[in-house]
Tab-separated table of C-alpha atoms (C1' of nucleotides) and ligand atoms in Angstrom:
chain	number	residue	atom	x	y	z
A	1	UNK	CA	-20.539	-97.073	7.601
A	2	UNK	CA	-18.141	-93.915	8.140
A	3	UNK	CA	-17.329	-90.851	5.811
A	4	UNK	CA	-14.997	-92.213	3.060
A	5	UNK	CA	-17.371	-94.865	2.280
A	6	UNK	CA	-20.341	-92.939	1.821
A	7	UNK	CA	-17.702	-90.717	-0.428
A	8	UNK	CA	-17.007	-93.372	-2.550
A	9	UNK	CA	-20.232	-94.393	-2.613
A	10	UNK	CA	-21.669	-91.179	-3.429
A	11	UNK	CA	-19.036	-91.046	-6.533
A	12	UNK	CA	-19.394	-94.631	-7.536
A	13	UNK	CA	-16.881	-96.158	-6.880
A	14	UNK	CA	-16.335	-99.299	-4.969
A	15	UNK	CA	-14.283	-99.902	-2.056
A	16	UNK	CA	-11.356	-101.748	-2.801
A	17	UNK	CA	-8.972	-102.405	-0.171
A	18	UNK	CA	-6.196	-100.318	-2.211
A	19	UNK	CA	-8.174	-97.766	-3.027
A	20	UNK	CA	-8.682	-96.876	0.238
A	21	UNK	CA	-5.041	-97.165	0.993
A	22	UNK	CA	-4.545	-94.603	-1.889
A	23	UNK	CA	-7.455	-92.327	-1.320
A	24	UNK	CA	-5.872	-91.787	2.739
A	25	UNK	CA	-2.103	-91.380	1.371
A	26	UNK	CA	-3.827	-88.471	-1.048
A	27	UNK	CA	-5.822	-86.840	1.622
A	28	UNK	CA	-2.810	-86.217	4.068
A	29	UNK	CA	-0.909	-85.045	1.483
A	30	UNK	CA	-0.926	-81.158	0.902
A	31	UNK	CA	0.948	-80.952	-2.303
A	32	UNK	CA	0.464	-82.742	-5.656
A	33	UNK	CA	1.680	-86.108	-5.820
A	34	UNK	CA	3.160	-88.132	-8.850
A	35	UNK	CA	2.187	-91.840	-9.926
A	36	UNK	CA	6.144	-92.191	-9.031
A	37	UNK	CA	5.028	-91.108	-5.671
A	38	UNK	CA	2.391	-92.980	-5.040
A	39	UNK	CA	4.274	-95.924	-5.916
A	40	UNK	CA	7.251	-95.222	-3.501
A	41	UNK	CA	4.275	-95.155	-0.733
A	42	UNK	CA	3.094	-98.837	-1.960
A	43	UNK	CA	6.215	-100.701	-2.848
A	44	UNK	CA	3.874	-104.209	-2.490
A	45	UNK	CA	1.239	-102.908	-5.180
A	46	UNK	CA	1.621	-103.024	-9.103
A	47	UNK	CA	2.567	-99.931	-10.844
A	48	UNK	CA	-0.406	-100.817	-13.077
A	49	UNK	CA	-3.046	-100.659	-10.099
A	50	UNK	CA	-1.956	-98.113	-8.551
A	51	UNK	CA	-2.212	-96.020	-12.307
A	52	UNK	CA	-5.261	-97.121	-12.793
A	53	UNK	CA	-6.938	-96.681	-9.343
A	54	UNK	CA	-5.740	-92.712	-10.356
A	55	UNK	CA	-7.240	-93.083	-13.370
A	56	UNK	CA	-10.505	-93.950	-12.046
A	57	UNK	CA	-10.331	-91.315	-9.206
A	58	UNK	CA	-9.791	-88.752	-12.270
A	59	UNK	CA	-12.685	-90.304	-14.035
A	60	UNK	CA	-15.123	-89.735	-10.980
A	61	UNK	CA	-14.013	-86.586	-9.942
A	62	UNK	CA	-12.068	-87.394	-7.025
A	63	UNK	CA	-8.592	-85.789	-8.099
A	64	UNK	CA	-7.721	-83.697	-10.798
A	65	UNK	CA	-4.193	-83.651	-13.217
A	66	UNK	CA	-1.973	-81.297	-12.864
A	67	UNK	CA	0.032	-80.156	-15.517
A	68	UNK	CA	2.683	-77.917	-14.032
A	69	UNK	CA	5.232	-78.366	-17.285
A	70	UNK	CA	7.862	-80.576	-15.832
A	71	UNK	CA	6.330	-83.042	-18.214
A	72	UNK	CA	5.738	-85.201	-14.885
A	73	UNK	CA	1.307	-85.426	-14.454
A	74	UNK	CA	1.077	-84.685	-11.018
A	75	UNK	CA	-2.779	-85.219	-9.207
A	76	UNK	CA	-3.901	-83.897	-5.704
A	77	UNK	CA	-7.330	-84.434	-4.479
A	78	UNK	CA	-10.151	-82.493	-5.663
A	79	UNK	CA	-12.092	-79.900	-3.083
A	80	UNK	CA	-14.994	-80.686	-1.585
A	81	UNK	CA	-17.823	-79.265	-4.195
A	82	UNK	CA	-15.701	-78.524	-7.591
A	83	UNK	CA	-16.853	-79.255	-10.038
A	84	UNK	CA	-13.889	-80.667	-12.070
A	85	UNK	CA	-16.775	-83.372	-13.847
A	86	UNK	CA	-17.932	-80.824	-15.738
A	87	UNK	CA	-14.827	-78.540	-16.065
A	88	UNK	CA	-11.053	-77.896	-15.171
A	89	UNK	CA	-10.729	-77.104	-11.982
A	90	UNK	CA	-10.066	-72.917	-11.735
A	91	UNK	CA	-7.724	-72.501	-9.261
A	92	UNK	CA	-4.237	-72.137	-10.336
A	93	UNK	CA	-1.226	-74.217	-9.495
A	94	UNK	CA	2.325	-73.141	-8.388
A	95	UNK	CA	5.016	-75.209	-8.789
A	96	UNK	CA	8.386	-74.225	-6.574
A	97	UNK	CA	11.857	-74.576	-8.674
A	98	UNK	CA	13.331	-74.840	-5.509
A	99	UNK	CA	11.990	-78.022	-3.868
A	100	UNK	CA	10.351	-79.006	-7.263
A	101	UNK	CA	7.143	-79.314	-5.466
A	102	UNK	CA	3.728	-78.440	-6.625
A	103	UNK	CA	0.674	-77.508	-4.938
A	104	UNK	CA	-3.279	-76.544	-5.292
A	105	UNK	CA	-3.815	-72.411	-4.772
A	106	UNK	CA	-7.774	-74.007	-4.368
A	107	UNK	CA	-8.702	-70.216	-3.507
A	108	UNK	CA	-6.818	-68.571	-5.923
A	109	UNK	CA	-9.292	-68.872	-9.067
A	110	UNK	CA	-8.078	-68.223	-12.525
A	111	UNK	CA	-8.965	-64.775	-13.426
A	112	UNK	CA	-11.031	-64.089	-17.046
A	113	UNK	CA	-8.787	-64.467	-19.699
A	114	UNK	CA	-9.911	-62.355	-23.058
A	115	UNK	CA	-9.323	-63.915	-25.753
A	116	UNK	CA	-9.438	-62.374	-29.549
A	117	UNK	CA	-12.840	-62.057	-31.568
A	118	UNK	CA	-13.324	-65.338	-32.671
A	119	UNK	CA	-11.748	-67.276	-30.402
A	120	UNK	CA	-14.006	-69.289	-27.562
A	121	UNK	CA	-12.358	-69.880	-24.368
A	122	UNK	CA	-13.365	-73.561	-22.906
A	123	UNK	CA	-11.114	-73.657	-20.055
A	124	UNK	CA	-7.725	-72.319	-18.601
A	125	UNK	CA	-4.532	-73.950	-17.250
A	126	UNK	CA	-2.510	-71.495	-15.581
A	127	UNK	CA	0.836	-72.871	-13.546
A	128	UNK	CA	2.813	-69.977	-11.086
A	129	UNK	CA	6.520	-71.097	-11.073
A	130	UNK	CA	8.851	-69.542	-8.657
A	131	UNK	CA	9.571	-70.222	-4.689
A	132	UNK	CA	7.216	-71.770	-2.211
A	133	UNK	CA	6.412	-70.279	0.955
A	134	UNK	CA	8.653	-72.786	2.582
A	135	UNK	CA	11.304	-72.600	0.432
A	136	UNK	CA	11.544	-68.371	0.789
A	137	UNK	CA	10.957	-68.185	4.098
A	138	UNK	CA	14.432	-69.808	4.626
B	1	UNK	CA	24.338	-61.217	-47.006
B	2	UNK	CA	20.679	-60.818	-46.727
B	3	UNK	CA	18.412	-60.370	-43.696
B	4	UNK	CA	18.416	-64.068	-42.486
B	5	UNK	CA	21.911	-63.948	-42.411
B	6	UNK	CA	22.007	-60.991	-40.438
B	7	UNK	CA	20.051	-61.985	-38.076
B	8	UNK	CA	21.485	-65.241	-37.472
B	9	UNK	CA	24.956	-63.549	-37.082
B	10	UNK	CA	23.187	-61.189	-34.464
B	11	UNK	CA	22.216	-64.178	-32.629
B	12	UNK	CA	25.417	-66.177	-32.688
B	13	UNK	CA	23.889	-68.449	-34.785
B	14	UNK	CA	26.540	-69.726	-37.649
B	15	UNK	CA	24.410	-70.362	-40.693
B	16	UNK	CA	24.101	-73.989	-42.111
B	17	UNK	CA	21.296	-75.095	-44.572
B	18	UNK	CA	19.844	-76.843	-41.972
B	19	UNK	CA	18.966	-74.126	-40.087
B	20	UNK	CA	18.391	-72.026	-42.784
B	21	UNK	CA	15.672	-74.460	-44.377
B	22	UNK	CA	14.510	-75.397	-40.358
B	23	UNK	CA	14.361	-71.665	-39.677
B	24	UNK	CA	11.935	-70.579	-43.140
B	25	UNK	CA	9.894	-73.667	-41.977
B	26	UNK	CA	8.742	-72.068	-38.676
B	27	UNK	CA	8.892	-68.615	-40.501
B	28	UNK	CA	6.018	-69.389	-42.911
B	29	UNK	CA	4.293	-71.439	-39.937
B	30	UNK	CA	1.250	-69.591	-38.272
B	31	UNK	CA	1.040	-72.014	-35.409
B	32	UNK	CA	3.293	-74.022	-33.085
B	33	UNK	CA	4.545	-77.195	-34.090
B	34	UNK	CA	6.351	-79.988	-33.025
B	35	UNK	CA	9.342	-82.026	-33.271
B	36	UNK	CA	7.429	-84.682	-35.520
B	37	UNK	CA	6.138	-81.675	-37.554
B	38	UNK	CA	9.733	-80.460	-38.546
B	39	UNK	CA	10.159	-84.505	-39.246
B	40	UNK	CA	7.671	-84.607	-41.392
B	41	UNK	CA	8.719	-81.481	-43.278
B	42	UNK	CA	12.016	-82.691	-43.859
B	43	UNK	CA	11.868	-86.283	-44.068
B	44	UNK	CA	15.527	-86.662	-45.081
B	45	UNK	CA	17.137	-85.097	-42.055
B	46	UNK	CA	18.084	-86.907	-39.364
B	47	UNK	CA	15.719	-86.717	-36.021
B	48	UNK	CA	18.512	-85.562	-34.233
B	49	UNK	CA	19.817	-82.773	-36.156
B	50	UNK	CA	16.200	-81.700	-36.334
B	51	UNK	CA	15.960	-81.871	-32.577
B	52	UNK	CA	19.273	-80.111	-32.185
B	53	UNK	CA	18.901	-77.711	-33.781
B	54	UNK	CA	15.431	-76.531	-32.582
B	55	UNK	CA	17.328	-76.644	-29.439
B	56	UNK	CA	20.134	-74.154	-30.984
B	57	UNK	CA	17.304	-72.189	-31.449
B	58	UNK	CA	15.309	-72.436	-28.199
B	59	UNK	CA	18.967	-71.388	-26.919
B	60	UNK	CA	19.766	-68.699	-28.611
B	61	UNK	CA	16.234	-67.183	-28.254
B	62	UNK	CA	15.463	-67.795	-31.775
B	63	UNK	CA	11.985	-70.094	-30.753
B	64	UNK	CA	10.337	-70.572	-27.269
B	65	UNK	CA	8.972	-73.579	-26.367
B	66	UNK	CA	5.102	-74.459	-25.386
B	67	UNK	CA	3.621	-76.219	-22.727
B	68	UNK	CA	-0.087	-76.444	-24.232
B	69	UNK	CA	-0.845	-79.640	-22.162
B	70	UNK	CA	-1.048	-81.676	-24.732
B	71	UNK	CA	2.231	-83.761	-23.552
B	72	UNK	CA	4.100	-83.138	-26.869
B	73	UNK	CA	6.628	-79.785	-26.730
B	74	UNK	CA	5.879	-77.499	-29.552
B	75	UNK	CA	7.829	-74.550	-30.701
B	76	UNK	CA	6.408	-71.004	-32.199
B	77	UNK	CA	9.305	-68.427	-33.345
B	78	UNK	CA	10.404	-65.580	-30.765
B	79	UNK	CA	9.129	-62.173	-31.788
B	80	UNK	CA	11.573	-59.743	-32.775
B	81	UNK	CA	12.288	-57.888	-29.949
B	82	UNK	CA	11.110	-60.195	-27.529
B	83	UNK	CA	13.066	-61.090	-23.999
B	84	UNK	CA	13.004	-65.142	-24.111
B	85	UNK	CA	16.275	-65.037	-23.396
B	86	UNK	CA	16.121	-63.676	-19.775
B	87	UNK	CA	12.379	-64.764	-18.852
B	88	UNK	CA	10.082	-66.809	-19.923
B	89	UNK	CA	7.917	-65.190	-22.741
B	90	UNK	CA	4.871	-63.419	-21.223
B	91	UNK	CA	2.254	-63.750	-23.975
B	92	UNK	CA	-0.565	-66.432	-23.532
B	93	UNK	CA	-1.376	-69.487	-25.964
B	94	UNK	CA	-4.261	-70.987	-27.312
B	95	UNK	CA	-4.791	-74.697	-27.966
B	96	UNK	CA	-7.385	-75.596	-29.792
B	97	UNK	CA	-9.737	-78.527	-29.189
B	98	UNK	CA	-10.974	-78.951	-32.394
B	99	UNK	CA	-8.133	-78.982	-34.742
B	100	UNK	CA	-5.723	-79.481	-31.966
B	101	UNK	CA	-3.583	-76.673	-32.861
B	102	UNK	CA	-1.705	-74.303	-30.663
B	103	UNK	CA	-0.922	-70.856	-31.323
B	104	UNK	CA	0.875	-67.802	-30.048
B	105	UNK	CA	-1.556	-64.948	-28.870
B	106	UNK	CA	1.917	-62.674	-28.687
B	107	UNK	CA	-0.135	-59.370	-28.486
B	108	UNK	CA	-2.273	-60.614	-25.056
B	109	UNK	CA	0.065	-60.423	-22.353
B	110	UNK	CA	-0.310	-62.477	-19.279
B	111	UNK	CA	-2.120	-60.607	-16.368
B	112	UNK	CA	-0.203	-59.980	-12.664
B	113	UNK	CA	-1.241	-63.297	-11.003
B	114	UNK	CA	-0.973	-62.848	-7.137
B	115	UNK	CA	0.110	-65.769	-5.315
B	116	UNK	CA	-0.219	-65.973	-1.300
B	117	UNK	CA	2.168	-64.534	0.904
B	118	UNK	CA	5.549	-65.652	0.837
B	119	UNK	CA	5.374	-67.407	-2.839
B	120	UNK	CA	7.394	-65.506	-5.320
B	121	UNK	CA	6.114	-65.745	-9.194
B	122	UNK	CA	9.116	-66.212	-10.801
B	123	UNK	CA	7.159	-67.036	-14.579
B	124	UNK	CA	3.807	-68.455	-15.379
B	125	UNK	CA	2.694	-70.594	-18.104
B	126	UNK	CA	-0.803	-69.809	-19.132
B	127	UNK	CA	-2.616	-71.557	-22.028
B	128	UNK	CA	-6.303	-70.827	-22.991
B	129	UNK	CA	-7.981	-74.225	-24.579
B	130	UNK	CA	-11.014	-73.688	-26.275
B	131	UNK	CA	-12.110	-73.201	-30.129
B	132	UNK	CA	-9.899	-70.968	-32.362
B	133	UNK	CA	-11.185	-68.454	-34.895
B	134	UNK	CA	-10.743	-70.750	-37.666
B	135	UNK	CA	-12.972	-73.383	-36.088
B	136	UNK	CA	-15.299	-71.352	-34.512
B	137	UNK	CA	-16.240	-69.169	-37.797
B	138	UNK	CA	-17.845	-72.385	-39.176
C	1	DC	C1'	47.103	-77.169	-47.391
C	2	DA	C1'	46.875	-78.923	-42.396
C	3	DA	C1'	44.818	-78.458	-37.920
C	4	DT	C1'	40.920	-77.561	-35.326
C	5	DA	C1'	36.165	-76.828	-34.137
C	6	DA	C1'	31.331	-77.328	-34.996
C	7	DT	C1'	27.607	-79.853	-37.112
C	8	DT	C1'	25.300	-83.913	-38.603
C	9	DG	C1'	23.791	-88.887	-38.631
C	10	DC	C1'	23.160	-93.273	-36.465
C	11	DA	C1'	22.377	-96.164	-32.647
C	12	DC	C1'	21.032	-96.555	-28.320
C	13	DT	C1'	18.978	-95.331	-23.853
C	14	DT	C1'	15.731	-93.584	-20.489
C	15	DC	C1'	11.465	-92.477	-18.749
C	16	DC	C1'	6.613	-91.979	-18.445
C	17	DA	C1'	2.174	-93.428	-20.045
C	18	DT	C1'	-0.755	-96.936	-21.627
C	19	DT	C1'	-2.702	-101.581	-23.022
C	20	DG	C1'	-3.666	-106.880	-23.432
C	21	DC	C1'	-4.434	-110.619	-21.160
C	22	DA	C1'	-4.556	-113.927	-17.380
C	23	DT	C1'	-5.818	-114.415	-12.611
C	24	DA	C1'	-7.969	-113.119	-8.211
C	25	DA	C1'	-11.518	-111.001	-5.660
C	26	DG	C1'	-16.125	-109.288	-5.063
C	27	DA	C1'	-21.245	-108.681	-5.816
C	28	DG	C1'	-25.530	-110.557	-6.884
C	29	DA	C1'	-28.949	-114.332	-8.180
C	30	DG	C1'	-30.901	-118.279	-6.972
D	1	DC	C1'	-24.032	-121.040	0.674
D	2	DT	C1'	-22.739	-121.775	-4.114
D	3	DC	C1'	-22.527	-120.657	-8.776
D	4	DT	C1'	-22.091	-116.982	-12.129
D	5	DC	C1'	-20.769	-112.814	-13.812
D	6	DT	C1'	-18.502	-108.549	-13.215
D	7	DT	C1'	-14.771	-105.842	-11.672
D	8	DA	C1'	-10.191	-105.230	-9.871
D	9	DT	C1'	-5.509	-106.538	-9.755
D	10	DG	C1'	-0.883	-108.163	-11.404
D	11	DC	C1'	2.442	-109.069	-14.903
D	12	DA	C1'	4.407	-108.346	-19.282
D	13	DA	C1'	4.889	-105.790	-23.052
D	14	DT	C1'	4.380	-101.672	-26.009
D	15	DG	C1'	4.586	-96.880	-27.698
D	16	DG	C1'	6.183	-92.344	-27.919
D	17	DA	C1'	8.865	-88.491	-26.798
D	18	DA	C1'	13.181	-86.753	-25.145
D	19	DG	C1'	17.872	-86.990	-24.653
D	20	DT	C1'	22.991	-88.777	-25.173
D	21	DG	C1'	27.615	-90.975	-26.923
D	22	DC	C1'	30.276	-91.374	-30.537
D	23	DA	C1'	31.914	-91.543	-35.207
D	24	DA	C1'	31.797	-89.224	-39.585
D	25	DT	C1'	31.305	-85.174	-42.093
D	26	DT	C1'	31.601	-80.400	-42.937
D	27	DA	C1'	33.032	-75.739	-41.971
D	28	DT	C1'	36.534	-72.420	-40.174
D	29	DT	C1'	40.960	-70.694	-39.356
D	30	DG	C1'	45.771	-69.978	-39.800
E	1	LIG	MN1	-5.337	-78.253	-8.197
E	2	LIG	MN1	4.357	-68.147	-27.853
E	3	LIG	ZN1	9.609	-75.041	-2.535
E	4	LIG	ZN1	-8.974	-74.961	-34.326
DNA sequence: CAATAATTGCACTTCCATTGCATAAGAGAG
DNA sequence: CTCTCTTATGCAATGGAAGTGCAATTATTG
């Protein structure tokens, strides 16, 4: 019994075969990936599963939706010890017009907003656009 | 030639009724709204024209457009003054779980977000969700 | 008025997200 | 191990928003 078993386990969900597959392909990737994406990795496997097996990973807390206003949901893996169950993740997001990519700032958190008298704050989504590290550095 | 005229003439804007009746719609609006809003409002107008010209006005810095996460693109009026036109507009927006609106907080501008070395913030998009005054005060 | 340019309406397309239902695979009881 | 029940997967279809091509209408200009 190794790690990502006792992972799934420990977030309840069972190990499927493709789920696995998908769960590896999202852990070596270091920016946000698309269902398009995730498709292009798995030509063999239905568009439907492969939505789906997100889905469920969103539902237990495994990766979290991004919303970086391309109007394309984008998902990356969730750290170790967030707490996105409860709420939206804090860190903020940048996505690079440049190479259209978009990636996790995990430890950049999302400073307090104020918001007027009357107004409660629940939770923040705050997306960066400009040009990646890779893509300025030449 | 009144004041709407005026203005649309200072904004290269050639005045139809259309617009006219499209632009006193979002005028006497107090929140953003969306495509299907406008639709509703004028149910004998064509989609398209609708669309259009929201987009007349999104280019000619008349409207900005919103990003509140909700998936659907909703529109608020420009402030006079304001710079849509060469950035993207640096006031923050509310969504509201409750009665699922989204407004403009135009007088709370968007903090300095630092990003990590060699990422250049170009614009950011940040929207507060959360309960809005009306909902909140009972 | 005629000629030209911009706006409007209709039909159609594209793209992403989501669902219903049938089948296959897996877990658990006996 | 086998039967039963649950869950996962695959296929087809749908829905909704955004955007485009083109023809018809309306406005502008000379
Ligand atoms: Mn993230
Ligand atoms: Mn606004
Ligand atoms: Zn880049
Ligand atoms: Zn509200």
């Amino acid at each position: 019994m190794n790690n990502i078993e006792q992972f799934f386990e420990s977030k309840h969900i069972r190990l499927t075969a493709m789920r696995l597959l998908i769960y590896k392909f999202l852990a070596q990737k270091d920016v946000a990936v698309t269902l398009r994406d995730v498709e292009n990795a798995f030509e063999k496997a239905d568009r439907t599963t492969l939505y789906r097996t997100i889905k469920t990973f969103e539902d237990k807390a495994v990766v979290h939706q991004i919303d970086d206003g391309t109007g394309i949901t984008k998902y990356a893996l969730c750290e170790k010890g967030c707490n996105c169950d409860i709420e939206t993740d804090l860190h903020l997001h940048f996505h690079c017009n440049n190479c259209n990519e978009t990636i996790c700032l995990t430890d950049h958190k999302i400073p307090q907003i104020k918001v007027p008298e009357g107004f409660v704050s629940e939770n923040v989504n705050l997306v960066v656009k400009g040009v990646c590290d890779k893509c300025s550095g030449q």
